Short mmCIF file of C-alpha atoms in Angstrom, two decimals:
data_model
loop_
_atom_site.label_atom_id
_atom_site.label_comp_id
_atom_site.label_asym_id
_atom_site.label_seq_id
_atom_site.Cartn_x
_atom_site.Cartn_y
_atom_site.Cartn_z
CA MET Q 666 -41.18 67.07 -34.10
CA ILE Q 667 -43.36 64.07 -34.20
CA ALA Q 668 -40.55 62.12 -35.80
CA SER Q 669 -38.11 63.19 -33.08
CA SER Q 670 -40.62 62.15 -30.39
CA ARG Q 671 -40.96 58.77 -31.98
CA ARG Q 672 -37.20 58.34 -32.12
CA TRP Q 673 -36.93 59.30 -28.41
CA LEU Q 674 -39.61 56.82 -27.43
CA ARG Q 675 -38.00 54.16 -29.56
CA ARG Q 676 -34.63 54.75 -27.90
CA ASN Q 677 -36.13 54.62 -24.30
CA GLN Q 678 -38.77 51.94 -24.73
CA THR Q 679 -36.63 49.45 -22.85
CA ASN Q 680 -36.37 51.80 -19.89
CA PHE Q 681 -40.12 52.39 -19.94
CA ALA Q 682 -40.80 48.65 -20.02
CA VAL Q 683 -38.45 47.96 -17.11
CA GLY Q 684 -39.96 50.78 -15.06
CA ALA Q 685 -43.50 49.63 -15.73
CA GLY Q 686 -42.53 46.08 -14.80
CA VAL Q 687 -40.93 47.24 -11.57
CA LEU Q 688 -43.95 49.35 -10.65
CA GLY Q 689 -46.34 46.49 -11.46
CA ALA Q 690 -44.31 43.96 -9.51
CA GLY Q 691 -44.08 46.33 -6.56
CA TYR Q 692 -47.82 46.91 -6.61
CA ILE Q 693 -48.57 43.20 -6.80
CA ALA Q 694 -46.08 42.43 -4.01
CA GLY Q 695 -47.55 45.17 -1.86
CA GLN Q 696 -51.08 43.94 -2.35
CA TYR Q 697 -49.95 40.39 -1.57
CA VAL Q 698 -48.26 41.50 1.64
CA LEU Q 699 -51.30 43.54 2.67
CA SER Q 700 -53.61 40.61 1.98
CA LYS Q 701 -51.42 38.26 4.01
CA VAL Q 702 -51.30 40.74 6.90
CA ALA Q 703 -55.08 41.11 6.80
CA GLU Q 704 -55.47 37.34 6.61
CA THR Q 705 -53.14 36.85 9.58
CA ARG Q 706 -55.03 39.44 11.60
CA GLN Q 707 -58.33 37.80 10.76
CA ARG Q 708 -56.96 34.36 11.65
CA MET Q 709 -55.61 35.63 14.97
CA SER Q 710 -58.94 37.26 15.72
CA GLU Q 711 -60.83 34.09 14.87
CA ASP Q 712 -58.45 32.00 16.99
CA ARG Q 713 -58.91 34.37 19.90
CA VAL Q 714 -62.68 34.22 19.58
CA ALA Q 715 -62.57 30.43 19.22
CA LYS Q 716 -60.38 30.05 22.32
CA GLU Q 717 -62.64 32.34 24.31
CA ASN Q 718 -65.67 30.41 23.11
CA LEU Q 719 -63.98 27.13 24.04
CA ARG Q 720 -63.03 28.46 27.48
CA ARG Q 721 -66.56 29.71 28.12
CA ARG Q 722 -68.06 26.41 27.02
CA PHE Q 723 -65.60 24.52 29.21
CA GLN Q 724 -66.37 26.58 32.32
CA GLN Q 725 -70.09 26.19 31.76
CA ASN Q 726 -69.59 22.46 31.31
CA GLN Q 727 -67.79 22.17 34.65
CA GLU Q 728 -70.60 24.03 36.40
CA ASP Q 729 -73.06 21.61 34.82
CA CYS Q 730 -70.96 18.74 36.17
CA THR Q 731 -71.18 20.09 39.71
CA ILE Q 732 -74.94 20.59 39.49
CA THR Q 733 -75.40 17.10 38.05
CA VAL Q 734 -73.38 15.48 40.85
CA LEU Q 735 -75.39 17.28 43.52
CA ALA Q 736 -78.61 16.18 41.81
CA LEU Q 737 -77.61 12.50 41.53
CA LEU Q 738 -75.86 12.06 44.88
CA PRO Q 739 -79.06 11.91 47.03
CA THR Q 740 -80.15 8.80 45.11
CA ALA Q 741 -77.04 6.88 46.13
CA THR Q 742 -77.24 8.35 49.64
CA GLU Q 743 -80.78 7.05 50.06
CA ASN Q 744 -79.67 3.55 49.09
CA VAL Q 745 -76.66 3.61 51.43
CA LEU Q 746 -78.72 4.87 54.36
CA GLN Q 747 -81.26 2.12 53.83
CA ALA Q 748 -78.58 -0.56 53.58
CA LEU Q 749 -76.75 0.63 56.73
CA PRO Q 750 -79.43 1.85 59.18
CA VAL Q 751 -77.18 3.14 61.96
CA GLU Q 752 -80.06 4.98 63.60
CA HIS Q 753 -82.01 1.72 63.98
CA ILE Q 754 -79.11 0.19 65.89
CA THR Q 755 -78.97 3.28 68.11
CA GLN Q 756 -82.66 2.86 68.90
CA ASP Q 757 -82.08 -0.80 69.80
CA LEU Q 758 -79.28 0.22 72.15
CA GLN Q 759 -81.53 2.80 73.78
CA GLN Q 760 -84.18 0.16 74.24
CA LYS Q 761 -81.61 -2.15 75.85
CA LYS Q 762 -80.56 0.67 78.17
CA ALA Q 763 -84.17 1.43 79.16
CA GLU Q 764 -84.81 -2.24 79.95
CA ARG Q 765 -81.63 -2.45 82.03
CA LEU Q 766 -82.51 0.71 83.95
CA GLY Q 767 -86.00 -0.66 84.61
CA ARG Q 768 -84.60 -3.87 86.02
CA SER Q 769 -82.09 -1.94 88.14
CA ALA Q 770 -84.84 0.26 89.57
CA ALA Q 771 -86.95 -2.79 90.45
CA THR Q 772 -83.96 -4.43 92.14
CA LEU Q 773 -83.19 -1.32 94.20
CA GLU Q 774 -86.78 -1.01 95.37
CA GLY Q 775 -86.86 -4.66 96.45
CA THR Q 776 -83.53 -4.89 98.27
CA SER Q 777 -83.02 -1.34 99.68
CA LEU Q 778 -79.29 -1.99 99.74
CA ASN Q 779 -76.43 0.33 98.71
CA PRO Q 780 -75.83 -0.07 95.00
CA SER Q 781 -72.29 -0.69 93.77
CA SER Q 782 -70.63 2.08 91.84
CA GLY Q 783 -69.37 -0.19 89.03
CA PRO Q 784 -72.61 -0.93 87.14
CA SER Q 785 -73.86 2.63 87.51
CA SER Q 786 -70.66 4.04 86.04
CA VAL Q 787 -70.86 1.65 83.09
CA ALA Q 788 -74.49 2.59 82.54
CA ASP Q 789 -73.63 6.31 82.69
CA GLU Q 790 -70.83 5.79 80.17
CA ASP Q 791 -73.15 3.94 77.81
CA GLY Q 792 -75.72 6.67 78.25
CA LYS Q 793 -73.26 9.37 77.26
CA SER Q 794 -72.20 7.42 74.18
CA LEU Q 795 -75.79 6.82 73.14
CA ALA Q 796 -76.67 10.46 73.76
CA SER Q 797 -73.87 11.57 71.47
CA LEU Q 798 -74.97 9.12 68.79
CA GLN Q 799 -78.55 10.34 68.72
CA SER Q 800 -77.77 14.03 69.18
CA GLU Q 801 -79.28 16.59 66.82
CA GLY Q 802 -81.87 14.12 65.57
CA TYR Q 803 -79.89 12.68 62.63
CA ILE Q 804 -82.47 10.05 61.68
CA HIS Q 805 -83.53 9.85 58.07
CA ALA Q 806 -87.22 10.08 57.33
CA SER Q 807 -87.22 6.87 55.30
CA GLN Q 808 -85.49 5.07 58.14
CA MET Q 809 -88.05 6.32 60.67
CA THR Q 810 -90.81 5.00 58.43
CA ALA Q 811 -89.07 1.67 58.00
CA SER Q 812 -88.47 1.48 61.75
CA GLY Q 813 -92.11 2.11 62.52
CA SER Q 814 -93.30 -0.47 60.00
CA SER Q 815 -90.86 -3.08 61.27
CA SER Q 816 -91.93 -2.54 64.89
CA ASP Q 817 -95.58 -2.82 63.96
CA ASN Q 818 -95.09 -6.13 62.16
CA PRO Q 819 -93.55 -8.73 64.52
CA ASN Q 820 -92.79 -11.05 61.62
CA THR Q 821 -90.25 -8.57 60.17
CA GLN Q 822 -88.34 -7.95 63.41
CA ARG Q 823 -84.75 -9.06 63.50
CA PRO Q 824 -83.64 -11.64 66.09
CA PRO Q 825 -82.59 -10.13 69.44
CA ARG Q 826 -78.95 -9.18 69.73
CA SER Q 827 -76.81 -8.58 72.78
CA LYS Q 828 -75.46 -5.17 73.69
CA ALA Q 829 -71.97 -6.16 72.54
CA GLN Q 830 -73.31 -7.27 69.15
CA LEU Q 831 -75.26 -4.03 68.78
CA TRP Q 832 -72.21 -1.91 69.57
CA ASN Q 833 -70.10 -3.89 67.10
CA ASP Q 834 -72.76 -3.53 64.39
CA LEU Q 835 -73.00 0.18 65.17
CA LYS Q 836 -69.24 0.58 64.91
CA ILE Q 837 -68.92 -1.25 61.58
CA SER Q 838 -72.05 0.28 60.02
CA SER Q 839 -71.31 3.90 60.91
CA ILE Q 840 -67.72 3.79 59.65
CA THR Q 841 -68.63 1.81 56.53
CA ARG Q 842 -71.48 4.18 55.70
CA ALA Q 843 -69.34 7.31 55.89
CA PHE Q 844 -66.48 5.79 53.89
CA THR Q 845 -68.82 4.33 51.25
CA LEU Q 846 -70.38 7.73 50.67
CA LEU Q 847 -66.94 9.31 50.30
CA TYR Q 848 -65.96 6.75 47.66
CA THR Q 849 -69.31 7.14 45.92
CA LEU Q 850 -69.00 10.93 45.85
CA SER Q 851 -65.51 10.84 44.34
CA LEU Q 852 -66.38 8.19 41.76
CA LEU Q 853 -69.61 9.94 40.79
CA THR Q 854 -67.76 13.25 40.36
CA LEU Q 855 -65.10 11.76 38.09
CA PHE Q 856 -67.62 9.72 36.11
CA THR Q 857 -69.85 12.77 35.57
CA ARG Q 858 -66.86 14.84 34.51
CA ILE Q 859 -65.92 12.24 31.93
CA GLN Q 860 -69.47 11.97 30.60
CA LEU Q 861 -70.26 15.66 30.28
CA ASN Q 862 -66.83 16.61 28.95
CA LEU Q 863 -67.00 13.91 26.29
CA LEU Q 864 -70.41 15.18 25.24
CA GLY Q 865 -69.27 18.79 25.53
CA ARG Q 866 -66.35 18.38 23.17
CA ARG Q 867 -68.57 16.45 20.72
CA ASN Q 868 -71.08 19.28 20.74
CA TYR Q 869 -68.30 21.82 20.29
CA LEU Q 870 -66.71 19.86 17.46
CA SER Q 871 -70.07 19.47 15.76
CA SER Q 872 -70.72 23.21 15.99
CA VAL Q 873 -67.28 23.94 14.54
CA VAL Q 874 -67.94 21.59 11.62
CA ARG Q 875 -71.29 23.28 10.92
CA MET Q 876 -69.70 26.73 11.03
CA ALA Q 877 -66.88 25.64 8.72
CA SER Q 878 -69.30 24.17 6.20
CA HIS Q 879 -71.27 27.44 5.98
CA SER Q 880 -69.43 30.25 4.21
CA PRO Q 881 -69.83 33.65 5.89
CA GLN Q 882 -70.10 35.35 2.44
CA ASP Q 883 -73.05 33.14 1.52
CA PRO Q 884 -76.27 34.97 2.50
CA THR Q 885 -78.37 31.89 1.89
CA ILE Q 886 -80.22 30.56 4.96
CA SER Q 887 -79.54 26.84 5.37
CA LEU Q 888 -81.89 24.66 7.40
CA GLN Q 889 -80.12 21.95 9.44
CA ASN Q 890 -81.69 18.57 10.03
CA LEU Q 891 -81.21 17.89 13.75
CA ASP Q 892 -83.45 14.86 13.94
CA ASP Q 893 -82.15 11.64 15.46
CA ASP Q 894 -82.30 9.90 12.09
CA ASN Q 895 -79.85 12.34 10.50
CA GLU Q 896 -76.99 10.26 9.12
CA GLN Q 897 -74.76 13.34 8.89
CA HIS Q 898 -74.13 13.34 12.64
CA ASN Q 899 -70.70 11.83 12.27
CA TYR Q 900 -69.72 12.99 15.77
CA GLY Q 901 -72.59 11.38 17.63
CA ASN Q 902 -74.17 14.71 18.47
CA ASP Q 903 -77.78 13.54 18.64
CA PHE Q 904 -80.15 13.92 21.53
CA GLU Q 905 -81.11 10.26 21.95
CA THR Q 906 -77.51 9.05 22.06
CA ASN Q 907 -76.62 11.68 24.67
CA ARG Q 908 -79.59 10.72 26.83
CA ARG Q 909 -78.73 7.04 26.75
CA PHE Q 910 -75.09 7.74 27.48
CA LEU Q 911 -75.92 9.87 30.53
CA THR Q 912 -78.29 7.17 31.78
CA PHE Q 913 -75.36 4.86 32.53
CA SER Q 914 -74.73 6.70 35.80
CA TRP Q 915 -77.64 4.54 36.98
CA TRP Q 916 -75.19 1.65 37.42
CA LEU Q 917 -73.14 3.42 40.11
CA LEU Q 918 -76.22 4.83 41.85
CA HIS Q 919 -78.01 1.47 42.11
CA ARG Q 920 -75.44 -1.32 41.70
CA GLY Q 921 -71.88 -0.03 41.94
CA TRP Q 922 -72.26 1.54 45.37
CA ARG Q 923 -73.21 -1.84 46.85
CA ASP Q 924 -70.01 -3.43 45.57
CA ILE Q 925 -68.06 -0.53 47.03
CA MET Q 926 -69.86 -0.91 50.35
CA GLU Q 927 -69.07 -4.62 50.55
CA LYS Q 928 -65.38 -4.01 49.88
CA VAL Q 929 -65.20 -1.15 52.39
CA GLU Q 930 -67.06 -3.20 55.00
CA VAL Q 931 -64.52 -6.03 54.77
CA ALA Q 932 -61.67 -3.55 55.28
CA VAL Q 933 -63.45 -1.80 58.18
CA LYS Q 934 -64.07 -5.11 59.96
CA SER Q 935 -60.43 -6.05 59.56
CA VAL Q 936 -59.09 -2.74 60.91
CA PHE Q 937 -61.71 -1.50 63.40
CA GLY Q 938 -63.16 -4.86 64.42
CA PRO Q 939 -60.88 -5.53 67.43
CA ILE Q 940 -61.27 -1.99 68.86
CA ASN Q 941 -63.66 -1.48 71.78
CA PRO Q 942 -66.07 1.47 71.36
CA ARG Q 943 -65.10 2.69 74.88
CA GLU Q 944 -61.41 2.76 73.99
CA ASP Q 945 -59.61 6.11 73.88
CA ILE Q 946 -57.98 6.65 70.47
CA PRO Q 947 -55.43 9.38 69.71
CA LEU Q 948 -55.95 11.37 66.55
CA GLU Q 949 -52.73 10.08 65.02
CA LYS Q 950 -53.81 6.49 65.59
CA LEU Q 951 -57.22 7.19 64.08
CA SER Q 952 -55.57 8.66 60.97
CA ALA Q 953 -53.39 5.56 60.71
CA LEU Q 954 -56.43 3.27 61.03
CA ILE Q 955 -58.32 5.15 58.31
CA LEU Q 956 -55.26 5.04 56.07
CA GLU Q 957 -55.06 1.27 56.57
CA VAL Q 958 -58.68 0.91 55.50
CA ARG Q 959 -57.94 2.90 52.35
CA ARG Q 960 -54.91 0.75 51.63
CA GLN Q 961 -57.00 -2.40 51.79
CA VAL Q 962 -59.64 -0.88 49.51
CA GLU Q 963 -57.46 0.98 46.99
CA GLY Q 964 -54.10 -0.78 47.25
CA ALA Q 965 -51.11 -0.59 49.57
CA SER Q 966 -48.55 0.49 46.95
CA PRO Q 967 -48.66 2.80 43.92
CA GLU Q 968 -48.46 -0.23 41.65
CA GLU Q 969 -51.48 -1.84 43.31
CA ARG Q 970 -53.45 1.38 43.11
CA ARG Q 971 -52.67 1.78 39.41
CA SER Q 972 -53.65 -1.82 38.72
CA HIS Q 973 -56.90 -1.54 40.67
CA LYS Q 974 -59.91 -1.61 38.33
CA TRP Q 975 -62.70 0.86 39.09
CA LEU Q 976 -64.55 0.16 35.84
CA PRO Q 977 -66.93 -2.53 37.27
CA TYR Q 978 -68.25 0.02 39.78
CA LEU Q 979 -69.02 2.63 37.12
CA LEU Q 980 -70.09 0.80 33.95
CA PRO Q 981 -72.01 -2.45 33.51
CA PRO Q 982 -70.76 -5.40 31.43
CA GLU Q 983 -71.86 -5.33 27.82
CA ASP Q 984 -74.43 -8.07 28.40
CA GLN Q 985 -76.16 -5.86 31.03
CA GLU Q 986 -76.17 -2.57 29.15
CA GLU Q 987 -79.67 -3.16 27.86
CA THR Q 988 -80.80 -3.91 31.41
CA VAL Q 989 -79.47 -0.55 32.58
CA LEU Q 990 -81.30 1.29 29.83
CA ARG Q 991 -84.49 -0.62 30.53
CA GLU Q 992 -84.35 -0.12 34.31
CA SER Q 993 -83.70 3.61 33.87
CA GLY Q 994 -86.73 3.97 31.59
CA MET Q 995 -84.88 4.59 28.34
CA LEU Q 996 -86.28 1.43 26.69
CA SER Q 997 -89.90 0.32 26.74
CA ASN Q 998 -90.60 -2.79 28.78
CA LYS Q 999 -92.22 -5.38 26.53
CA THR Q 1000 -92.20 -8.05 29.23
CA PRO Q 1001 -93.33 -7.82 32.86
CA PRO Q 1002 -90.48 -7.00 35.22
CA SER Q 1003 -88.82 -9.86 37.02
CA SER Q 1004 -88.77 -10.27 40.75
CA GLN Q 1005 -85.19 -9.05 40.86
CA SER Q 1006 -86.07 -5.86 39.05
CA ALA Q 1007 -89.09 -5.31 41.25
CA SER Q 1008 -86.99 -5.55 44.40
CA MET Q 1009 -84.43 -3.03 43.18
CA PRO Q 1010 -84.72 0.66 44.14
CA SER Q 1011 -86.58 2.78 41.65
CA PRO Q 1012 -84.27 4.87 39.44
CA PRO Q 1013 -84.45 8.64 39.39
CA ALA Q 1014 -87.07 10.19 37.20
CA SER Q 1015 -85.96 10.62 33.61
CA PRO Q 1016 -87.50 12.60 30.77
CA PRO Q 1017 -90.27 10.74 28.92
CA THR Q 1018 -89.13 8.89 25.86
CA ALA Q 1019 -90.97 8.59 22.60
CA PRO Q 1020 -92.63 5.22 21.98
CA THR Q 1021 -90.58 2.91 19.84
CA THR Q 1022 -91.90 1.76 16.52
CA THR Q 1023 -89.87 -1.44 16.37
CA THR Q 1024 -91.48 -4.70 17.31
CA THR Q 1025 -88.53 -6.05 19.30
CA THR Q 1026 -85.70 -4.46 21.18
CA THR Q 1027 -82.32 -5.98 20.49
CA THR Q 1028 -78.81 -5.26 21.61
CA THR Q 1029 -78.05 -3.54 18.32
CA THR Q 1030 -80.09 -0.57 19.54
CA VAL Q 1031 -77.92 -0.34 22.62
CA THR Q 1032 -74.60 -0.80 20.90
CA SER Q 1033 -75.13 1.66 18.07
CA ASN Q 1034 -71.95 3.21 16.74
CA PRO Q 1035 -72.13 6.64 18.48
CA LEU Q 1036 -73.15 5.18 21.85
CA ARG Q 1037 -70.69 2.31 21.58
CA ARG Q 1038 -67.89 4.74 20.86
CA LEU Q 1039 -68.80 6.91 23.85
CA LEU Q 1040 -68.90 3.91 26.18
CA ASP Q 1041 -65.57 2.63 24.88
CA GLU Q 1042 -63.93 6.03 25.33
CA THR Q 1043 -65.32 6.26 28.85
CA ALA Q 1044 -64.01 2.80 29.71
CA ASP Q 1045 -60.56 3.70 28.33
CA LEU Q 1046 -60.44 6.84 30.47
CA ILE Q 1047 -61.54 4.99 33.61
CA ASP Q 1048 -58.89 2.32 33.09
CA SER Q 1049 -56.14 4.89 32.54
CA PRO Q 1050 -53.55 5.51 35.29
CA THR Q 1051 -54.52 9.18 35.29
CA PHE Q 1052 -58.03 8.32 36.49
CA THR Q 1053 -56.61 6.41 39.47
CA GLN Q 1054 -54.28 9.29 40.25
CA ILE Q 1055 -57.10 11.86 40.23
CA LEU Q 1056 -59.35 9.56 42.27
CA THR Q 1057 -56.64 9.20 44.91
CA LEU Q 1058 -56.29 12.98 45.14
CA THR Q 1059 -60.04 13.53 45.52
CA LEU Q 1060 -60.23 10.83 48.19
CA ASP Q 1061 -57.32 12.45 50.00
CA ALA Q 1062 -59.24 15.73 50.04
CA THR Q 1063 -62.50 14.25 51.35
CA PHE Q 1064 -60.92 11.94 53.95
CA SER Q 1065 -58.71 14.80 55.11
CA HIS Q 1066 -61.75 17.02 55.63
CA LEU Q 1067 -63.52 14.27 57.57
CA THR Q 1068 -60.56 13.48 59.82
CA ASP Q 1069 -58.60 16.71 60.13
CA THR Q 1070 -61.58 19.06 60.26
CA GLN Q 1071 -64.82 17.42 61.40
CA ILE Q 1072 -63.58 14.66 63.72
CA ARG Q 1073 -60.74 16.83 64.99
CA THR Q 1074 -63.03 19.68 66.01
CA GLU Q 1075 -66.11 17.73 67.15
CA ALA Q 1076 -64.69 14.61 68.78
CA TYR Q 1077 -61.22 15.78 69.89
CA LYS Q 1078 -62.22 19.42 70.58
CA LEU Q 1079 -59.14 20.69 68.74
CA PRO Q 1080 -59.10 23.78 66.51
CA SER Q 1081 -59.30 23.20 62.79
CA PRO Q 1082 -55.89 23.33 61.07
CA SER Q 1083 -57.37 25.60 58.40
CA ALA Q 1084 -58.64 28.13 60.96
CA PRO Q 1085 -56.94 31.54 60.86
CA SER Q 1086 -54.55 32.39 63.63
CA SER Q 1087 -56.84 35.18 64.88
CA ASP Q 1088 -59.44 32.60 65.87
CA ILE Q 1089 -57.01 30.85 68.26
CA PRO Q 1090 -56.63 32.57 71.64
CA ARG Q 1091 -53.16 33.83 72.44
CA ILE Q 1092 -53.19 32.22 75.89
CA GLN Q 1093 -54.13 28.55 75.87
CA GLU Q 1094 -53.11 25.21 77.28
CA VAL Q 1095 -50.47 23.41 75.25
CA PRO Q 1096 -51.80 19.84 75.82
CA ASP Q 1097 -55.11 20.76 74.15
CA LEU Q 1098 -53.25 21.43 70.90
CA ASP Q 1099 -51.01 18.36 71.05
CA MET Q 1100 -52.24 15.69 68.70
CA GLY Q 1101 -50.24 13.07 70.56
CA LEU Q 1102 -52.01 13.81 73.88
CA ALA Q 1103 -55.51 14.48 72.54
CA LYS Q 1104 -57.72 11.41 72.77
CA ALA Q 1105 -61.38 10.63 72.15
CA LYS Q 1106 -63.53 7.60 72.70
CA LEU Q 1107 -64.39 5.61 69.61
CA ALA Q 1108 -68.09 5.99 70.48
CA ASN Q 1109 -67.79 9.79 70.16
CA ILE Q 1110 -65.96 9.38 66.84
CA LEU Q 1111 -68.75 7.12 65.62
CA ALA Q 1112 -71.28 9.82 66.53
CA VAL Q 1113 -69.41 12.33 64.36
CA MET Q 1114 -69.22 9.87 61.44
CA THR Q 1115 -72.94 9.16 61.76
CA ARG Q 1116 -73.75 12.86 61.43
CA GLN Q 1117 -71.20 13.42 58.68
CA ALA Q 1118 -72.72 10.66 56.55
CA HIS Q 1119 -75.77 12.88 56.06
CA ALA Q 1120 -73.54 15.88 55.34
CA ILE Q 1121 -71.63 13.91 52.70
CA GLY Q 1122 -74.76 12.74 50.92
CA SER Q 1123 -77.18 15.63 51.25
CA GLY Q 1124 -75.44 18.55 52.94
CA VAL Q 1125 -76.37 22.08 51.86
CA PRO Q 1126 -73.87 23.39 51.04
CA ASN Q 1127 -72.01 20.15 50.49
CA VAL Q 1128 -68.54 20.87 51.82
CA TYR Q 1129 -67.26 17.47 50.72
CA ALA Q 1130 -68.27 18.15 47.12
CA GLN Q 1131 -66.49 21.49 47.44
CA CYS Q 1132 -63.36 19.66 48.60
CA VAL Q 1133 -63.51 17.47 45.52
CA GLU Q 1134 -64.04 20.47 43.26
CA GLY Q 1135 -61.06 22.15 44.89
CA VAL Q 1136 -58.63 19.53 43.59
CA ARG Q 1137 -56.67 21.35 40.90
CA GLU Q 1138 -55.80 18.20 39.00
CA LEU Q 1139 -59.49 17.40 38.54
CA GLU Q 1140 -60.04 20.47 36.36
CA ALA Q 1141 -56.83 19.66 34.47
CA PHE Q 1142 -58.16 16.14 33.87
CA ALA Q 1143 -61.42 17.59 32.52
CA ALA Q 1144 -59.47 20.03 30.34
CA VAL Q 1145 -57.47 17.17 28.84
CA ILE Q 1146 -60.67 15.32 27.98
CA TYR Q 1147 -62.40 18.41 26.60
CA SER Q 1148 -59.53 19.88 24.56
CA SER Q 1149 -57.10 17.14 23.58
CA ARG Q 1150 -59.84 14.72 22.61
CA VAL Q 1151 -61.04 17.29 20.09
CA GLU Q 1152 -57.60 17.12 18.51
CA MET Q 1153 -57.73 13.32 18.59
CA ASP Q 1154 -61.11 13.23 16.87
CA ALA Q 1155 -59.92 15.64 14.18
CA ALA Q 1156 -56.73 13.63 13.64
CA LEU Q 1157 -58.35 10.19 13.70
CA SER Q 1158 -61.44 11.05 11.67
CA GLY Q 1159 -59.45 11.54 8.44
CA ASP Q 1160 -62.23 12.45 6.03
CA GLY Q 1161 -64.48 13.49 8.92
CA ASN Q 1162 -66.41 10.22 9.09
CA LEU Q 1163 -65.92 8.73 12.54
CA GLU Q 1164 -68.34 5.92 11.90
CA SER Q 1165 -66.09 4.36 9.28
CA ARG Q 1166 -63.45 3.97 11.95
CA THR Q 1167 -65.69 2.10 14.35
CA GLY Q 1168 -66.78 -0.28 11.64
CA ALA Q 1169 -63.28 -1.28 10.59
CA GLY Q 1170 -62.61 -4.97 10.80
CA ASP Q 1171 -58.83 -4.84 11.12
CA ALA Q 1172 -58.08 -5.47 14.81
CA ALA Q 1173 -54.45 -4.42 14.44
CA VAL Q 1174 -55.40 -1.01 13.10
CA GLU Q 1175 -57.94 -0.52 15.88
CA ASN Q 1176 -55.42 -1.44 18.57
CA GLY Q 1177 -52.86 0.87 17.02
CA GLU Q 1178 -55.32 3.76 17.09
CA LYS Q 1179 -56.14 3.06 20.73
CA GLU Q 1180 -52.45 3.12 21.63
CA ARG Q 1181 -52.10 6.36 19.70
CA GLU Q 1182 -55.01 7.90 21.59
CA LYS Q 1183 -53.60 6.74 24.91
CA GLY Q 1184 -50.14 8.12 24.12
CA LEU Q 1185 -51.55 11.48 23.07
CA PHE Q 1186 -53.76 11.63 26.16
CA GLU Q 1187 -50.91 10.83 28.53
CA GLY Q 1188 -48.65 13.30 26.70
CA VAL Q 1189 -51.09 16.18 27.08
CA TRP Q 1190 -51.68 15.28 30.72
CA GLY Q 1191 -47.93 15.26 31.34
CA ARG Q 1192 -47.55 18.72 29.82
CA ILE Q 1193 -50.33 20.13 32.00
CA THR Q 1194 -49.20 18.61 35.31
CA GLY Q 1195 -45.49 18.86 34.57
#
């Protein structure tokens, strides 16, 4: 029997081998498929968690941008209000009116004759205009202090000006002040978005690299060196570099706004200069005048607007970068400040910096590789056509709110176009709603702009900042910076060392990489907006 069993096994050994091979191959294939399915599920779960983490970080970053803008805007507002003291001119006009009324009263008492109706009507009209300009007490505290000090010291008083000169100065200053603050708000918002989103994606990329370098199966606790002297921070994610990079908003708050004001003032004088403050202006004409001012400032055609350079208003030249860091308190002052620095407004308070151990401060500290790369990326984004496009949209939103909402309702007494239909009475006079027939004196419009200047710079809540935040393309622009630039860094870093790229000496390679970055940036932006 044993022999027969052996013969049976010998005759069927091929069948047994084939069956075992089939069963083994099936088991291996099944395990492989199950492992791949589990791996795919895990990858999908990790991608979902990563996307949710990225979305949450992005939303938090945008909220930080809004808070930062509202914290920095009062600094620029203070400088603009001091440079264009509209309330001081209003006080001079009131003083002129009081002197004229005193002389008229003395003349009436001496002559006892019937006064003519002409001068009294002119005086009443001036009084109404001045009353509207000073209504609601919109005089800044710093300006009241400066006014009191200038009146106490006769040596600091300005030379006397006629009533016509005062009205012209009031007209130019009030319009220029409101428009300058609108430009400053839009530029500060975009600049802050660029800064914080660049830093946000660097922080995110750095955290991803740290997580990827630490295996989840490894129970060992690894201590990370987060000091500023850590050479492993290939993505510039160190505290000192971030602080210095954020400090460059000082240039717009203390220097750039003045250049904007000078350019806006030239345009305002050209457009509004010939108009008499007592002239009645239709709302359509006022919108056309404001649009002409914007054309002279930004450019009359799309080509001119795209070619307009906003970079000098937002970032200093390379030879003045150290000055910005020193004036903002980021670098220790080894030499006494110059007279020019002493006369400049004090920068906003910044966190205390650790004392430097070097004996001299050179430009190499300022232009270190991480900071230099951040500044170069910021300059490239500001010079891109997309930046100009987003800036135009934000300016459209703020100017539209000023003209179509505030001036329309306060100066022209028309209902706001955004008001619900239930707020408008069913029975009303048609001429009151006709933009072509509705008119307002320029003096009343100036009063609204004078009040709105304070609302633009320090309103709570700041409706103009809300208008800027409501631009949909602004969030898309921030998303492009935050997300696509992560892909660019990962693609351009190669072995993960971004510093080797900045130190390359081949100019052709560097220019090619910049063109590649620009093409990828514009491509992602086109997919989002298209």
